[in-house]
Amino acid sequence: MKDFLLFLYVGMLCSGCAFLPRPSADTISVADAEQILEQAETFAQAGDAQGLCSMTSVPRWCERELDAVGGIATAPIESPQIVDSYIQPDEGNVVGYRVLVLEGEDATGTSYRTEFRVLYRDRQLIPPFPVYWSGAEFDD
């Protein structure tokens, strides 16, 4: 029993250890991705660029994306409509992800259609590009 408890304790300490397998992209549900989108919306609608960009593993990409759309003040007032969703599966060493295809209008009235990605990074779900009104579409 002591051995089992020690194993369990070490497993809990190592929940983010690199030797543990990353969950597959096909385990990311639409509901999971919607939760991440809701977090991004909360930061954006509060005007919190730092909070929004803290959601990703490379904040400077988010900052550049924000600059490209005219800043956090252009964040949509209304939630986007999810018009499609699909999985881009893991391929070898390339991490797969869930995509929510979003449509809406930003605060300036400009229409957008964005592919909002959600993936696992260090066993946590993140949006690599959290500026969901950027109009970004990705060729895979």
mmCIF file of C-alpha atoms in Angstrom:
data_model
loop_
_atom_site.group_PDB
_atom_site.id
_atom_site.type_symbol
_atom_site.label_atom_id
_atom_site.label_comp_id
_atom_site.label_asym_id
_atom_site.label_seq_id
_atom_site.Cartn_x
_atom_site.Cartn_y
_atom_site.Cartn_z
ATOM 1 C CA MET A 1 0.000 0.000 0.000
ATOM 2 C CA LYS A 2 2.841 2.413 0.836
ATOM 3 C CA ASP A 3 4.367 1.816 -2.602
ATOM 4 C CA PHE A 4 1.050 2.623 -4.259
ATOM 5 C CA LEU A 5 0.635 5.833 -2.251
ATOM 6 C CA LEU A 6 4.193 6.890 -3.101
ATOM 7 C CA PHE A 7 3.509 6.211 -6.795
ATOM 8 C CA LEU A 8 0.265 8.183 -6.594
ATOM 9 C CA TYR A 9 2.001 11.087 -4.812
ATOM 10 C CA VAL A 10 4.822 11.229 -7.389
ATOM 11 C CA GLY A 11 2.223 11.088 -10.162
ATOM 12 C CA MET A 12 0.382 14.047 -8.660
ATOM 13 C CA LEU A 13 3.611 16.040 -8.355
ATOM 14 C CA CYS A 14 4.467 15.243 -11.932
ATOM 15 C CA SER A 15 1.112 16.084 -13.505
ATOM 16 C CA GLY A 16 2.880 18.429 -15.940
ATOM 17 C CA CYS A 17 6.007 16.335 -16.478
ATOM 18 C CA ALA A 18 7.293 16.062 -20.007
ATOM 19 C CA PHE A 19 7.409 12.261 -20.008
ATOM 20 C CA LEU A 20 3.651 12.035 -19.652
ATOM 21 C CA PRO A 21 1.904 11.824 -23.019
ATOM 22 C CA ARG A 22 0.127 14.929 -24.274
ATOM 23 C CA PRO A 23 -3.602 14.396 -24.732
ATOM 24 C CA SER A 24 -4.603 13.945 -28.353
ATOM 25 C CA ALA A 25 -6.309 16.795 -30.211
ATOM 26 C CA ASP A 26 -9.385 14.640 -30.724
ATOM 27 C CA THR A 27 -10.024 14.806 -26.976
ATOM 28 C CA ILE A 28 -10.683 18.573 -27.213
ATOM 29 C CA SER A 29 -14.452 18.945 -27.326
ATOM 30 C CA VAL A 30 -16.392 21.859 -28.758
ATOM 31 C CA ALA A 31 -17.444 22.664 -25.177
ATOM 32 C CA ASP A 32 -13.771 22.763 -24.088
ATOM 33 C CA ALA A 33 -12.946 25.166 -26.917
ATOM 34 C CA GLU A 34 -16.005 27.294 -26.127
ATOM 35 C CA GLN A 35 -14.787 27.674 -22.524
ATOM 36 C CA ILE A 36 -11.431 28.962 -23.765
ATOM 37 C CA LEU A 37 -13.223 31.321 -26.164
ATOM 38 C CA GLU A 38 -15.381 32.622 -23.286
ATOM 39 C CA GLN A 39 -12.229 33.392 -21.279
ATOM 40 C CA ALA A 40 -10.797 35.288 -24.257
ATOM 41 C CA GLU A 41 -14.068 37.206 -24.623
ATOM 42 C CA THR A 42 -14.044 38.149 -20.938
ATOM 43 C CA PHE A 43 -10.538 39.624 -21.185
ATOM 44 C CA ALA A 44 -11.236 41.346 -24.513
ATOM 45 C CA GLN A 45 -14.542 42.899 -23.487
ATOM 46 C CA ALA A 46 -12.949 44.156 -20.261
ATOM 47 C CA GLY A 47 -10.239 45.866 -22.328
ATOM 48 C CA ASP A 48 -7.592 43.659 -20.686
ATOM 49 C CA ALA A 49 -4.982 43.142 -23.419
ATOM 50 C CA GLN A 50 -2.460 41.777 -20.935
ATOM 51 C CA GLY A 51 -4.949 39.200 -19.652
ATOM 52 C CA LEU A 52 -5.912 38.201 -23.190
ATOM 53 C CA CYS A 53 -2.302 37.782 -24.261
ATOM 54 C CA SER A 54 -1.444 35.845 -21.090
ATOM 55 C CA MET A 55 -3.682 33.034 -22.373
ATOM 56 C CA THR A 56 -1.131 32.029 -25.020
ATOM 57 C CA SER A 57 2.377 30.623 -24.737
ATOM 58 C CA VAL A 58 3.814 33.414 -26.942
ATOM 59 C CA PRO A 59 2.288 36.719 -25.766
ATOM 60 C CA ARG A 60 4.188 38.818 -28.343
ATOM 61 C CA TRP A 61 2.261 37.075 -31.165
ATOM 62 C CA CYS A 62 -0.954 38.119 -29.465
ATOM 63 C CA GLU A 63 0.342 41.679 -29.056
ATOM 64 C CA ARG A 64 1.184 41.831 -32.778
ATOM 65 C CA GLU A 65 -2.222 40.440 -33.649
ATOM 66 C CA LEU A 66 -3.858 43.093 -31.445
ATOM 67 C CA ASP A 67 -1.836 45.829 -33.162
ATOM 68 C CA ALA A 68 -2.947 44.496 -36.551
ATOM 69 C CA VAL A 69 -6.661 44.774 -35.645
ATOM 70 C CA GLY A 70 -6.347 48.257 -34.146
ATOM 71 C CA GLY A 71 -5.931 47.352 -30.482
ATOM 72 C CA ILE A 72 -8.071 45.946 -27.702
ATOM 73 C CA ALA A 73 -10.651 48.729 -28.209
ATOM 74 C CA THR A 74 -11.799 46.955 -31.387
ATOM 75 C CA ALA A 75 -12.885 43.866 -29.400
ATOM 76 C CA PRO A 76 -16.418 42.792 -30.303
ATOM 77 C CA ILE A 77 -19.230 43.842 -28.015
ATOM 78 C CA GLU A 78 -21.308 40.789 -28.940
ATOM 79 C CA SER A 79 -20.183 37.170 -28.741
ATOM 80 C CA PRO A 80 -19.236 35.630 -32.068
ATOM 81 C CA GLN A 81 -21.359 33.032 -33.783
ATOM 82 C CA ILE A 82 -19.739 29.603 -34.064
ATOM 83 C CA VAL A 83 -20.459 28.542 -37.642
ATOM 84 C CA ASP A 84 -18.277 25.430 -37.788
ATOM 85 C CA SER A 85 -15.878 23.332 -35.766
ATOM 86 C CA TYR A 86 -13.357 20.686 -36.694
ATOM 87 C CA ILE A 87 -10.287 18.841 -35.435
ATOM 88 C CA GLN A 88 -6.911 19.157 -37.099
ATOM 89 C CA PRO A 89 -5.384 15.883 -35.858
ATOM 90 C CA ASP A 90 -1.897 15.409 -34.456
ATOM 91 C CA GLU A 91 0.547 14.568 -37.258
ATOM 92 C CA GLY A 92 3.845 13.152 -36.056
ATOM 93 C CA ASN A 93 5.480 15.835 -33.916
ATOM 94 C CA VAL A 94 2.984 18.491 -35.033
ATOM 95 C CA VAL A 95 0.432 19.224 -32.330
ATOM 96 C CA GLY A 96 -3.190 18.955 -33.425
ATOM 97 C CA TYR A 97 -5.953 21.290 -32.320
ATOM 98 C CA ARG A 98 -9.682 22.036 -32.272
ATOM 99 C CA VAL A 99 -10.874 24.897 -34.472
ATOM 100 C CA LEU A 100 -13.967 26.998 -33.887
ATOM 101 C CA VAL A 101 -14.866 28.961 -37.006
ATOM 102 C CA LEU A 102 -16.254 32.265 -35.738
ATOM 103 C CA GLU A 103 -18.171 35.063 -37.410
ATOM 104 C CA GLY A 104 -19.173 38.413 -36.013
ATOM 105 C CA GLU A 105 -18.535 42.151 -35.982
ATOM 106 C CA ASP A 106 -15.842 43.955 -34.060
ATOM 107 C CA ALA A 107 -16.497 47.179 -32.119
ATOM 108 C CA THR A 108 -15.884 49.267 -35.252
ATOM 109 C CA GLY A 109 -18.565 47.402 -37.201
ATOM 110 C CA THR A 110 -16.076 45.444 -39.306
ATOM 111 C CA SER A 111 -17.172 41.874 -40.041
ATOM 112 C CA TYR A 112 -14.758 39.037 -39.315
ATOM 113 C CA ARG A 113 -14.462 35.311 -39.879
ATOM 114 C CA THR A 114 -11.761 33.724 -37.734
ATOM 115 C CA GLU A 115 -10.441 30.219 -37.202
ATOM 116 C CA PHE A 116 -9.983 30.151 -33.416
ATOM 117 C CA ARG A 117 -7.611 27.331 -32.468
ATOM 118 C CA VAL A 118 -7.408 25.548 -29.127
ATOM 119 C CA LEU A 119 -4.612 23.078 -28.379
ATOM 120 C CA TYR A 120 -2.777 21.381 -25.550
ATOM 121 C CA ARG A 121 0.407 23.046 -24.305
ATOM 122 C CA ASP A 122 1.988 21.470 -21.225
ATOM 123 C CA ARG A 123 -1.240 19.493 -20.691
ATOM 124 C CA GLN A 124 -3.346 22.688 -20.536
ATOM 125 C CA LEU A 125 -5.712 23.985 -23.182
ATOM 126 C CA ILE A 126 -4.642 27.312 -24.686
ATOM 127 C CA PRO A 127 -5.517 29.434 -27.700
ATOM 128 C CA PRO A 128 -2.241 30.099 -29.566
ATOM 129 C CA PHE A 129 -3.889 33.175 -31.134
ATOM 130 C CA PRO A 130 -6.511 34.504 -28.683
ATOM 131 C CA VAL A 131 -7.537 37.593 -30.708
ATOM 132 C CA TYR A 132 -10.716 35.879 -31.876
ATOM 133 C CA TRP A 133 -11.851 38.816 -34.064
ATOM 134 C CA SER A 134 -8.596 38.981 -36.068
ATOM 135 C CA GLY A 135 -9.942 37.322 -39.200
ATOM 136 C CA ALA A 136 -7.100 34.788 -39.077
ATOM 137 C CA GLU A 137 -7.468 31.713 -41.237
ATOM 138 C CA PHE A 138 -4.760 29.092 -41.338
ATOM 139 C CA ASP A 139 -3.592 26.920 -44.208
ATOM 140 C CA ASP A 140 -2.573 23.498 -42.983
#
